mmCIF file of C-alpha atoms and ligand atoms in Angstrom:
data_model
loop_
_atom_site.group_PDB
_atom_site.id
_atom_site.type_symbol
_atom_site.label_atom_id
_atom_site.label_comp_id
_atom_site.label_asym_id
_atom_site.label_seq_id
_atom_site.Cartn_x
_atom_site.Cartn_y
_atom_site.Cartn_z
ATOM 1 C CA MET A 1153 110.334 67.652 162.373
ATOM 2 C CA THR A 1154 113.470 66.664 160.727
ATOM 3 C CA HIS A 1155 116.356 65.726 163.414
ATOM 4 C CA ASN A 1156 119.694 66.607 162.518
ATOM 5 C CA VAL A 1157 122.397 63.635 163.515
ATOM 6 C CA THR A 1158 125.506 63.051 163.205
ATOM 7 C CA LEU A 1159 126.627 59.405 161.952
ATOM 8 C CA ILE A 1160 129.798 58.265 162.765
ATOM 9 C CA PRO A 1161 130.151 54.808 161.616
ATOM 10 C CA GLY A 1162 133.457 54.163 162.831
ATOM 11 C CA ASP A 1163 135.334 50.777 161.824
ATOM 12 C CA GLY A 1164 135.324 47.013 162.057
ATOM 13 C CA ILE A 1165 131.715 45.858 162.265
ATOM 14 C CA GLY A 1166 130.630 49.887 162.489
ATOM 15 C CA PRO A 1167 130.007 50.389 159.213
ATOM 16 C CA GLU A 1168 127.913 46.995 158.983
ATOM 17 C CA ILE A 1169 125.979 47.785 161.984
ATOM 18 C CA ALA A 1170 125.584 51.507 161.205
ATOM 19 C CA GLU A 1171 123.934 50.677 157.919
ATOM 20 C CA ALA A 1172 121.714 48.596 159.574
ATOM 21 C CA ALA A 1173 120.474 50.842 162.362
ATOM 22 C CA VAL A 1174 119.948 53.790 159.607
ATOM 23 C CA ARG A 1175 117.658 51.819 157.935
ATOM 24 C CA VAL A 1176 115.936 50.577 160.761
ATOM 25 C CA VAL A 1177 115.453 53.849 161.800
ATOM 26 C CA GLU A 1178 114.062 55.233 158.931
ATOM 27 C CA ALA A 1179 111.475 52.715 159.221
ATOM 28 C CA THR A 1180 110.399 53.987 161.814
ATOM 29 C CA GLY A 1181 109.315 56.931 160.285
ATOM 30 C CA VAL A 1182 110.892 59.460 161.935
ATOM 31 C CA LYS A 1183 112.661 62.018 159.572
ATOM 32 C CA VAL A 1184 116.509 62.278 160.228
ATOM 33 C CA ASP A 1185 119.114 63.726 158.219
ATOM 34 C CA TRP A 1186 122.153 62.184 158.948
ATOM 35 C CA ASP A 1187 125.529 64.120 158.900
ATOM 36 C CA ARG A 1188 127.823 60.821 157.605
ATOM 37 C CA VAL A 1189 131.421 61.864 159.145
ATOM 38 C CA GLU A 1190 134.126 59.050 158.868
ATOM 39 C CA LEU A 1191 136.193 58.232 161.896
ATOM 40 C CA ASN A 1192 138.891 55.325 161.376
ATOM 41 C CA ASP A 1193 142.358 54.501 160.833
ATOM 42 C CA LYS A 1194 142.223 56.702 157.635
ATOM 43 C CA THR A 1195 141.047 59.710 158.594
ATOM 44 C CA ILE A 1196 142.282 59.564 162.235
ATOM 45 C CA ARG A 1197 146.007 58.668 160.914
ATOM 46 C CA GLU A 1198 145.449 62.022 158.244
ATOM 47 C CA ALA A 1199 144.133 64.266 161.198
ATOM 48 C CA ALA A 1200 146.557 62.810 163.607
ATOM 49 C CA GLY A 1201 143.395 62.673 166.153
ATOM 50 C CA ILE A 1202 140.251 63.418 165.705
ATOM 51 C CA PRO A 1203 139.160 64.427 162.466
ATOM 52 C CA PRO A 1204 137.726 68.637 162.384
ATOM 53 C CA ALA A 1205 135.089 67.135 160.373
ATOM 54 C CA VAL A 1206 133.742 64.789 163.139
ATOM 55 C CA VAL A 1207 134.374 67.649 165.804
ATOM 56 C CA ALA A 1208 132.582 70.529 163.461
ATOM 57 C CA SER A 1209 129.990 67.697 162.620
ATOM 58 C CA ILE A 1210 128.900 66.963 166.345
ATOM 59 C CA GLU A 1211 129.314 71.013 166.735
ATOM 60 C CA ASN A 1212 126.783 71.589 164.693
ATOM 61 C CA THR A 1213 123.813 68.780 165.330
ATOM 62 C CA ARG A 1214 124.813 68.248 169.254
ATOM 63 C CA LEU A 1215 123.808 64.622 168.641
ATOM 64 C CA ALA A 1216 125.141 61.605 167.132
ATOM 65 C CA LEU A 1217 124.918 57.836 166.794
ATOM 66 C CA LYS A 1218 128.414 55.972 166.486
ATOM 67 C CA GLY A 1219 129.903 52.925 165.626
ATOM 68 C CA PRO A 1220 133.115 51.475 167.367
ATOM 69 C CA VAL A 1221 136.235 52.985 166.254
ATOM 70 C CA THR A 1222 139.559 50.338 166.882
ATOM 71 C CA THR A 1223 142.285 51.547 169.442
ATOM 72 C CA ALA A 1224 145.458 50.316 168.518
ATOM 73 C CA VAL A 1225 146.401 48.431 171.709
ATOM 74 C CA GLY A 1226 149.896 49.512 173.596
ATOM 75 C CA ILE A 1227 150.711 51.659 170.642
ATOM 76 C CA GLY A 1228 149.684 54.506 168.281
ATOM 77 C CA PHE A 1229 147.418 57.192 168.557
ATOM 78 C CA PRO A 1230 145.327 57.831 171.943
ATOM 79 C CA SER A 1231 141.625 56.547 171.931
ATOM 80 C CA VAL A 1232 139.497 58.772 169.705
ATOM 81 C CA ASN A 1233 136.803 57.226 171.827
ATOM 82 C CA VAL A 1234 137.735 58.537 174.896
ATOM 83 C CA GLY A 1235 139.190 62.018 173.038
ATOM 84 C CA LEU A 1236 135.201 62.629 171.716
ATOM 85 C CA ARG A 1237 133.913 61.977 174.860
ATOM 86 C CA LYS A 1238 136.606 64.553 176.801
ATOM 87 C CA ARG A 1239 136.271 67.004 173.812
ATOM 88 C CA PHE A 1240 132.562 67.330 174.250
ATOM 89 C CA ASP A 1241 132.534 66.891 178.084
ATOM 90 C CA LEU A 1242 130.584 63.903 177.732
ATOM 91 C CA TYR A 1243 130.834 62.654 181.617
ATOM 92 C CA ALA A 1244 127.987 60.723 181.783
ATOM 93 C CA ASN A 1245 128.120 56.910 180.256
ATOM 94 C CA VAL A 1246 124.952 55.301 180.505
ATOM 95 C CA ARG A 1247 124.253 51.963 179.662
ATOM 96 C CA PRO A 1248 121.069 50.069 180.587
ATOM 97 C CA VAL A 1249 121.560 46.426 181.079
ATOM 98 C CA LYS A 1250 118.445 44.647 180.611
ATOM 99 C CA THR A 1251 117.246 40.994 180.112
ATOM 100 C CA VAL A 1252 115.913 40.668 176.194
ATOM 101 C CA PRO A 1253 112.739 39.115 176.474
ATOM 102 C CA GLY A 1254 113.033 36.063 174.224
ATOM 103 C CA LEU A 1255 116.774 35.636 174.175
ATOM 104 C CA ARG A 1256 117.918 32.634 176.744
ATOM 105 C CA ASN A 1257 120.604 33.529 179.319
ATOM 106 C CA ARG A 1258 121.918 31.556 182.197
ATOM 107 C CA PHE A 1259 119.649 33.110 184.471
ATOM 108 C CA GLU A 1260 116.103 31.391 183.550
ATOM 109 C CA ASP A 1261 113.967 33.073 185.782
ATOM 110 C CA THR A 1262 115.778 36.127 186.744
ATOM 111 C CA VAL A 1263 114.679 39.496 185.514
ATOM 112 C CA ILE A 1264 118.163 41.532 185.017
ATOM 113 C CA ASP A 1265 117.470 45.167 184.554
ATOM 114 C CA MET A 1266 120.159 47.415 185.735
ATOM 115 C CA VAL A 1267 121.854 50.922 184.221
ATOM 116 C CA ILE A 1268 124.854 51.630 184.511
ATOM 117 C CA PHE A 1269 126.430 55.151 185.014
ATOM 118 C CA ARG A 1270 129.891 55.312 184.559
ATOM 119 C CA GLU A 1271 132.167 58.756 185.217
ATOM 120 C CA ASN A 1272 133.606 59.039 181.392
ATOM 121 C CA THR A 1273 136.320 62.027 181.506
ATOM 122 C CA GLU A 1274 138.841 61.264 184.038
ATOM 123 C CA ASP A 1275 140.477 58.835 186.682
ATOM 124 C CA LEU A 1276 142.986 56.299 184.700
ATOM 125 C CA TYR A 1277 141.444 57.608 181.348
ATOM 126 C CA SER A 1278 143.156 60.543 181.696
ATOM 127 C CA GLY A 1279 146.129 59.638 179.543
ATOM 128 C CA ILE A 1280 148.793 61.161 181.871
ATOM 129 C CA GLU A 1281 150.901 58.084 181.755
ATOM 130 C CA HIS A 1282 155.360 58.656 182.211
ATOM 131 C CA GLU A 1283 158.299 57.079 181.976
ATOM 132 C CA VAL A 1284 160.174 57.485 185.318
ATOM 133 C CA VAL A 1285 163.419 56.177 184.526
ATOM 134 C CA ASN A 1286 164.019 53.005 181.544
ATOM 135 C CA ASP A 1287 161.324 50.029 182.286
ATOM 136 C CA VAL A 1288 159.395 52.490 185.015
ATOM 137 C CA VAL A 1289 156.077 53.757 184.129
ATOM 138 C CA THR A 1290 153.581 55.572 186.191
ATOM 139 C CA SER A 1291 149.824 55.900 185.221
ATOM 140 C CA LEU A 1292 147.996 59.067 186.935
ATOM 141 C CA LYS A 1293 144.650 58.133 187.876
ATOM 142 C CA VAL A 1294 142.660 61.682 188.207
ATOM 143 C CA ILE A 1295 139.668 62.261 190.733
ATOM 144 C CA THR A 1296 137.784 65.117 191.075
ATOM 145 C CA ARG A 1297 135.160 66.471 193.270
ATOM 146 C CA ASN A 1298 133.338 68.257 190.282
ATOM 147 C CA ALA A 1299 133.666 64.891 187.899
ATOM 148 C CA SER A 1300 132.223 62.499 190.824
ATOM 149 C CA LEU A 1301 129.593 64.547 191.876
ATOM 150 C CA ARG A 1302 128.136 65.290 188.663
ATOM 151 C CA ILE A 1303 128.366 61.886 187.544
ATOM 152 C CA ALA A 1304 126.369 60.992 190.805
ATOM 153 C CA ARG A 1305 123.848 63.530 190.314
ATOM 154 C CA ALA A 1306 123.632 62.211 187.177
ATOM 155 C CA ALA A 1307 122.571 59.034 188.728
ATOM 156 C CA PHE A 1308 120.299 59.772 191.129
ATOM 157 C CA LEU A 1309 118.180 62.048 189.074
ATOM 158 C CA PHE A 1310 117.738 59.295 186.650
ATOM 159 C CA ALA A 1311 117.091 57.322 189.593
ATOM 160 C CA LYS A 1312 114.482 59.569 190.961
ATOM 161 C CA GLU A 1313 112.869 60.462 187.577
ATOM 162 C CA GLN A 1314 112.529 56.595 186.559
ATOM 163 C CA GLY A 1315 111.261 55.611 189.644
ATOM 164 C CA ARG A 1316 114.187 53.428 190.497
ATOM 165 C CA LYS A 1317 114.674 51.847 194.212
ATOM 166 C CA LYS A 1318 118.543 51.606 194.657
ATOM 167 C CA VAL A 1319 121.547 53.072 193.555
ATOM 168 C CA THR A 1320 124.928 51.319 194.310
ATOM 169 C CA ALA A 1321 128.414 52.976 194.471
ATOM 170 C CA ILE A 1322 131.562 51.001 193.260
ATOM 171 C CA HIS A 1323 134.960 51.428 194.205
ATOM 172 C CA LYS A 1324 138.385 50.411 195.964
ATOM 173 C CA ALA A 1325 138.430 52.821 198.567
ATOM 174 C CA ASN A 1326 139.809 50.382 200.988
ATOM 175 C CA ILE A 1327 143.423 50.639 198.897
ATOM 176 C CA MET A 1328 143.041 54.109 196.762
ATOM 177 C CA LYS A 1329 141.924 55.634 199.821
ATOM 178 C CA LEU A 1330 142.635 59.151 198.718
ATOM 179 C CA ALA A 1331 140.867 58.537 194.926
ATOM 180 C CA ASP A 1332 138.112 56.581 195.392
ATOM 181 C CA GLY A 1333 137.594 58.044 198.443
ATOM 182 C CA LEU A 1334 136.719 61.240 197.001
ATOM 183 C CA PHE A 1335 134.395 59.476 194.433
ATOM 184 C CA LEU A 1336 132.687 57.856 197.412
ATOM 185 C CA ARG A 1337 132.434 61.433 199.568
ATOM 186 C CA CYS A 1338 130.938 62.660 196.514
ATOM 187 C CA CYS A 1339 128.336 59.737 196.061
ATOM 188 C CA ARG A 1340 127.258 59.734 199.758
ATOM 189 C CA GLU A 1341 126.701 63.529 199.579
ATOM 190 C CA VAL A 1342 124.404 63.361 196.779
ATOM 191 C CA ALA A 1343 122.704 60.286 198.344
ATOM 192 C CA GLU A 1344 122.205 62.262 201.207
ATOM 193 C CA LEU A 1345 119.458 64.727 199.455
ATOM 194 C CA HIS A 1346 117.808 61.827 198.016
ATOM 195 C CA ALA A 1347 116.193 60.191 200.569
ATOM 196 C CA GLY A 1348 113.800 58.289 198.617
ATOM 197 C CA ILE A 1349 116.407 56.758 196.909
ATOM 198 C CA LEU A 1350 117.951 53.627 198.563
ATOM 199 C CA TYR A 1351 122.060 53.476 198.596
ATOM 200 C CA ASN A 1352 124.725 51.325 199.409
ATOM 201 C CA GLU A 1353 128.221 50.570 198.458
ATOM 202 C CA LEU A 1354 130.482 47.391 197.261
ATOM 203 C CA ILE A 1355 134.415 47.120 196.851
ATOM 204 C CA VAL A 1356 134.778 46.458 193.102
ATOM 205 C CA ASP A 1357 135.810 42.728 193.471
ATOM 206 C CA ASN A 1358 132.675 41.987 195.820
ATOM 207 C CA ALA A 1359 130.645 43.680 193.384
ATOM 208 C CA SER A 1360 131.674 41.995 190.562
ATOM 209 C CA MET A 1361 130.879 38.705 192.435
ATOM 210 C CA GLN A 1362 127.647 39.728 193.469
ATOM 211 C CA LEU A 1363 126.771 40.546 189.483
ATOM 212 C CA VAL A 1364 127.798 37.307 188.234
ATOM 213 C CA ALA A 1365 125.987 35.649 191.291
ATOM 214 C CA ARG A 1366 122.511 37.775 192.146
ATOM 215 C CA PRO A 1367 122.433 40.486 189.216
ATOM 216 C CA GLU A 1368 118.712 40.811 190.106
ATOM 217 C CA GLN A 1369 119.789 43.002 193.326
ATOM 218 C CA PHE A 1370 121.383 45.747 191.104
ATOM 219 C CA ASP A 1371 119.617 48.417 189.750
ATOM 220 C CA VAL A 1372 121.592 51.820 189.302
ATOM 221 C CA LEU A 1373 125.085 51.509 189.130
ATOM 222 C CA LEU A 1374 127.893 54.591 189.739
ATOM 223 C CA LEU A 1375 131.129 54.102 188.932
ATOM 224 C CA PRO A 1376 134.376 55.545 188.333
ATOM 225 C CA ASN A 1377 135.879 55.581 184.680
ATOM 226 C CA LEU A 1378 137.857 52.283 184.475
ATOM 227 C CA TYR A 1379 135.477 50.105 186.775
ATOM 228 C CA GLY A 1380 132.418 51.327 184.815
ATOM 229 C CA ASP A 1381 134.291 50.359 181.309
ATOM 230 C CA ILE A 1382 135.091 46.577 182.908
ATOM 231 C CA ILE A 1383 131.958 45.774 184.613
ATOM 232 C CA SER A 1384 130.015 47.066 181.722
ATOM 233 C CA ASP A 1385 131.096 44.306 179.651
ATOM 234 C CA LEU A 1386 130.673 41.492 182.607
ATOM 235 C CA ALA A 1387 127.485 42.683 182.946
ATOM 236 C CA ALA A 1388 126.855 42.707 179.212
ATOM 237 C CA GLY A 1389 128.020 39.073 179.354
ATOM 238 C CA LEU A 1390 125.020 38.310 181.827
ATOM 239 C CA VAL A 1391 122.333 39.184 179.445
ATOM 240 C CA GLY A 1392 123.372 37.699 176.194
ATOM 241 C CA GLY A 1393 126.672 39.282 175.304
ATOM 242 C CA LEU A 1394 128.301 42.822 173.846
ATOM 243 C CA GLY A 1395 126.020 42.357 170.660
ATOM 244 C CA VAL A 1396 122.758 43.165 172.532
ATOM 245 C CA VAL A 1397 123.915 46.156 175.160
ATOM 246 C CA PRO A 1398 123.441 49.750 173.985
ATOM 247 C CA GLY A 1399 125.061 53.322 175.284
ATOM 248 C CA ALA A 1400 124.843 56.755 175.698
ATOM 249 C CA ASN A 1401 127.427 59.558 176.482
ATOM 250 C CA PHE A 1402 125.780 62.321 177.691
ATOM 251 C CA GLY A 1403 127.181 65.882 178.325
ATOM 252 C CA ASP A 1404 125.425 69.288 179.223
ATOM 253 C CA LYS A 1405 125.102 70.174 175.771
ATOM 254 C CA HIS A 1406 126.054 66.965 173.276
ATOM 255 C CA ALA A 1407 124.988 63.666 173.182
ATOM 256 C CA VAL A 1408 126.686 60.694 171.479
ATOM 257 C CA PHE A 1409 124.943 57.200 171.434
ATOM 258 C CA GLU A 1410 126.861 54.274 170.878
ATOM 259 C CA ALA A 1411 126.819 50.530 171.864
ATOM 260 C CA VAL A 1412 129.170 49.408 174.614
ATOM 261 C CA HIS A 1413 131.233 46.942 172.209
ATOM 262 C CA GLY A 1414 134.229 47.898 170.189
ATOM 263 C CA SER A 1415 134.585 46.893 166.589
ATOM 264 C CA ALA A 1416 135.155 43.442 166.733
ATOM 265 C CA PRO A 1417 138.045 43.000 164.413
ATOM 266 C CA ASP A 1418 137.155 38.807 164.682
ATOM 267 C CA ILE A 1419 133.781 39.327 162.880
ATOM 268 C CA ALA A 1420 134.405 42.557 160.799
ATOM 269 C CA GLY A 1421 133.131 42.373 157.405
ATOM 270 C CA LYS A 1422 131.571 39.190 157.437
ATOM 271 C CA GLY A 1423 127.876 40.950 157.839
ATOM 272 C CA ILE A 1424 127.305 38.636 161.037
ATOM 273 C CA ALA A 1425 127.405 41.573 163.723
ATOM 274 C CA ASN A 1426 124.421 41.859 165.992
ATOM 275 C CA PRO A 1427 123.097 45.097 165.004
ATOM 276 C CA THR A 1428 120.587 44.800 168.586
ATOM 277 C CA ALA A 1429 123.126 47.240 170.471
ATOM 278 C CA LEU A 1430 123.136 49.812 168.018
ATOM 279 C CA LEU A 1431 119.704 49.776 167.277
ATOM 280 C CA LEU A 1432 118.864 49.983 171.135
ATOM 281 C CA SER A 1433 121.382 53.122 171.707
ATOM 282 C CA ALA A 1434 119.219 54.477 168.524
ATOM 283 C CA VAL A 1435 116.118 53.717 170.779
ATOM 284 C CA MET A 1436 117.894 56.111 173.958
ATOM 285 C CA LEU A 1437 118.757 58.684 170.834
ATOM 286 C CA LEU A 1438 114.862 58.416 169.765
ATOM 287 C CA ARG A 1439 113.967 59.000 173.739
ATOM 288 C CA HIS A 1440 116.489 61.943 173.969
ATOM 289 C CA VAL A 1441 114.537 63.881 170.923
ATOM 290 C CA LYS A 1442 111.381 63.133 172.374
ATOM 291 C CA GLU A 1443 110.345 60.876 169.561
ATOM 292 C CA HIS A 1444 108.831 58.773 172.096
ATOM 293 C CA GLN A 1445 106.248 57.050 170.050
ATOM 294 C CA ALA A 1446 109.159 55.953 167.500
ATOM 295 C CA ALA A 1447 111.458 54.559 170.367
ATOM 296 C CA ALA A 1448 109.061 52.267 171.945
ATOM 297 C CA SER A 1449 107.601 50.806 168.301
ATOM 298 C CA LEU A 1450 111.315 50.650 167.758
ATOM 299 C CA GLN A 1451 112.258 48.520 171.226
ATOM 300 C CA SER A 1452 108.911 46.543 171.092
ATOM 301 C CA ALA A 1453 110.108 45.515 167.173
ATOM 302 C CA VAL A 1454 113.453 44.875 168.659
ATOM 303 C CA GLU A 1455 112.040 42.457 171.550
ATOM 304 C CA ALA A 1456 109.618 40.906 168.687
ATOM 305 C CA ALA A 1457 112.479 40.039 166.592
ATOM 306 C CA TYR A 1458 114.028 37.999 169.913
ATOM 307 C CA ILE A 1459 110.737 36.341 170.353
ATOM 308 C CA ASP A 1460 110.583 35.245 167.452
ATOM 309 C CA GLY A 1461 114.006 33.851 167.012
ATOM 310 C CA THR A 1462 114.078 33.047 163.439
ATOM 311 C CA LYS A 1463 116.336 35.845 162.126
ATOM 312 C CA LEU A 1464 119.316 36.012 164.746
ATOM 313 C CA THR A 1465 122.593 36.608 164.408
ATOM 314 C CA PRO A 1466 125.802 33.970 165.347
ATOM 315 C CA ASP A 1467 126.420 35.667 168.554
ATOM 316 C CA VAL A 1468 122.896 35.050 170.099
ATOM 317 C CA GLY A 1469 123.109 31.395 168.955
ATOM 318 C CA GLY A 1470 121.396 32.273 165.112
ATOM 319 C CA THR A 1471 122.808 31.993 161.710
ATOM 320 C CA ALA A 1472 121.092 34.718 159.917
ATOM 321 C CA THR A 1473 123.257 38.057 158.832
ATOM 322 C CA THR A 1474 123.059 41.473 160.052
ATOM 323 C CA ALA A 1475 121.354 42.860 157.072
ATOM 324 C CA GLN A 1476 118.278 39.729 158.120
ATOM 325 C CA PHE A 1477 118.333 40.809 161.212
ATOM 326 C CA ALA A 1478 117.647 44.307 160.851
ATOM 327 C CA ASP A 1479 114.773 42.830 158.236
ATOM 328 C CA ALA A 1480 113.099 40.825 160.802
ATOM 329 C CA VAL A 1481 112.993 43.892 163.061
ATOM 330 C CA ILE A 1482 111.598 46.356 160.270
ATOM 331 C CA ALA A 1483 109.342 43.663 159.700
ATOM 332 C CA LYS A 1484 108.151 43.770 163.288
ATOM 333 C CA LEU A 1485 107.683 47.731 162.936
ATOM 334 C CA GLY A 1486 103.839 48.846 163.776
HETATM 335 P P1 LIG B 408 135.047 44.021 171.055
HETATM 336 O O1 LIG B 408 133.609 44.628 171.877
HETATM 337 O O2 LIG B 408 135.344 44.441 170.206
HETATM 338 O O3 LIG B 408 134.692 42.372 171.318
HETATM 339 C C1 LIG B 408 134.806 41.616 172.230
HETATM 340 C C2 LIG B 408 134.093 40.100 171.569
HETATM 341 O O4 LIG B 408 132.522 40.729 171.573
HETATM 342 C C3 LIG B 408 134.344 39.679 170.204
HETATM 343 O O5 LIG B 408 134.523 38.030 169.922
HETATM 344 C C4 LIG B 408 133.262 40.187 169.550
HETATM 345 O O6 LIG B 408 133.387 39.546 168.100
HETATM 346 C C5 LIG B 408 132.205 39.994 170.179
HETATM 347 N N1 LIG B 408 131.196 41.241 169.674
HETATM 348 C C6 LIG B 408 131.548 42.551 170.103
HETATM 349 N N2 LIG B 408 130.176 43.303 169.521
HETATM 350 C C7 LIG B 408 129.591 42.439 169.176
HETATM 351 C C8 LIG B 408 128.563 42.403 168.169
HETATM 352 N N3 LIG B 408 127.802 43.609 167.869
HETATM 353 N N4 LIG B 408 128.139 41.200 167.624
HETATM 354 C C9 LIG B 408 128.481 40.196 167.335
HETATM 355 N N5 LIG B 408 129.662 39.820 168.550
HETATM 356 C C10 LIG B 408 129.986 41.112 168.887
HETATM 357 O O7 LIG B 408 136.427 43.910 171.965
HETATM 358 P P2 LIG B 408 137.455 44.340 171.832
HETATM 359 O O8 LIG B 408 137.937 42.991 170.803
HETATM 360 O O9 LIG B 408 138.317 43.951 173.041
HETATM 361 O O10 LIG B 408 138.141 45.480 170.872
HETATM 362 C C11 LIG B 408 138.298 45.880 169.705
HETATM 363 C C12 LIG B 408 138.485 47.045 169.097
HETATM 364 O O11 LIG B 408 137.455 47.854 169.445
HETATM 365 C C13 LIG B 408 139.535 47.519 169.983
HETATM 366 O O12 LIG B 408 140.774 48.417 169.075
HETATM 367 C C14 LIG B 408 139.189 48.289 171.359
HETATM 368 O O13 LIG B 408 140.129 49.644 171.753
HETATM 369 C C15 LIG B 408 138.055 49.238 170.517
HETATM 370 N N6 LIG B 408 137.105 49.404 170.964
HETATM 371 C C16 LIG B 408 136.170 50.685 170.617
HETATM 372 C C17 LIG B 408 135.170 51.021 171.468
HETATM 373 C C18 LIG B 408 134.395 52.204 171.199
HETATM 374 O O14 LIG B 408 134.477 52.828 170.020
HETATM 375 N N7 LIG B 408 133.611 52.894 171.528
HETATM 376 C C19 LIG B 408 134.444 50.116 172.933
HETATM 377 C C20 LIG B 408 135.453 49.167 173.168
HETATM 378 C C21 LIG B 408 136.267 48.419 172.470
#
């Protein structure tokens, strides 16, 4: 069977890692018909937002592998990354953060294996900002029962299906009593329906410290949008950095697979970006389309490349290029 998948290389390091991902996925033997669409500064400017060709392709395939896209800081168009998530109601941002076998991190004897469930459609990312008077700005944090319940359900369902033991809700309801209070009430409501799964709550500042001090205590993390975004990068730092942590955005009908990291302008065009995060996002995509054997082989091949350790990119201590790492993974495919 051939899978129709939208390929969004994005910009910055996106095209480099996307090319590596396409080569590696094709080497697994899975047949993919890639519909390549451009989402970058040029096409965003031309369309004054998300280009219609990108929307049409995802509407058609319902499935995308996406590289990062740069968003101007403080000026310019609203983020198309956030825009895509809203356009397709991709409410669950799922980011597995795992120790990579063979890759040294500061937790030598500790296995880190957590999965972040980040609400993906609201919170301070609703983009409702207002200049009340000159030099006074408000930014609205929107939390709804509907969005909070569905991300909580997604996290608990995942925990149940994957035999995970614990879900930790992360919040700041001591200060944002109404907004984070509602989020927590929804989490508790869903937790009560899953007596077999431990449920606890941590205030986001304490959670940050606990993550750095004792990451092994975490299993499934359940967070509103902004905390989920920040904690994802923090968690990536625990296991080797942004180069190795994948992700997926799930809605009820569509799914977009993309790494946690951004377009890394500091290394773009140098051919040294680590494609691991996008390759592992492709593993998630393969599982999603039930290509379980190919997903398992690709996961093992990536791990084998790290255990071998001779063709790693600079961010994880090596000297290899993006293409050389991709070749090493292909060589390890069974
Ligand atoms: P970033 O994730 O792009 O980079 C942070 C640091 O990590 C940089 O030093 C970078 O070189 C390094 N890094 C990231 N990915 C790497 C990889 N695969 N291999 C090796 N090193 C890697 O974060 P930033 O610099 O804050 O953001 C840059 C741009 O990306 C911004 O415009 C931001 O809006 C955008 N962004 C996009 C997405 C997305 O498309 N989903 C996500 C996050 C940020």
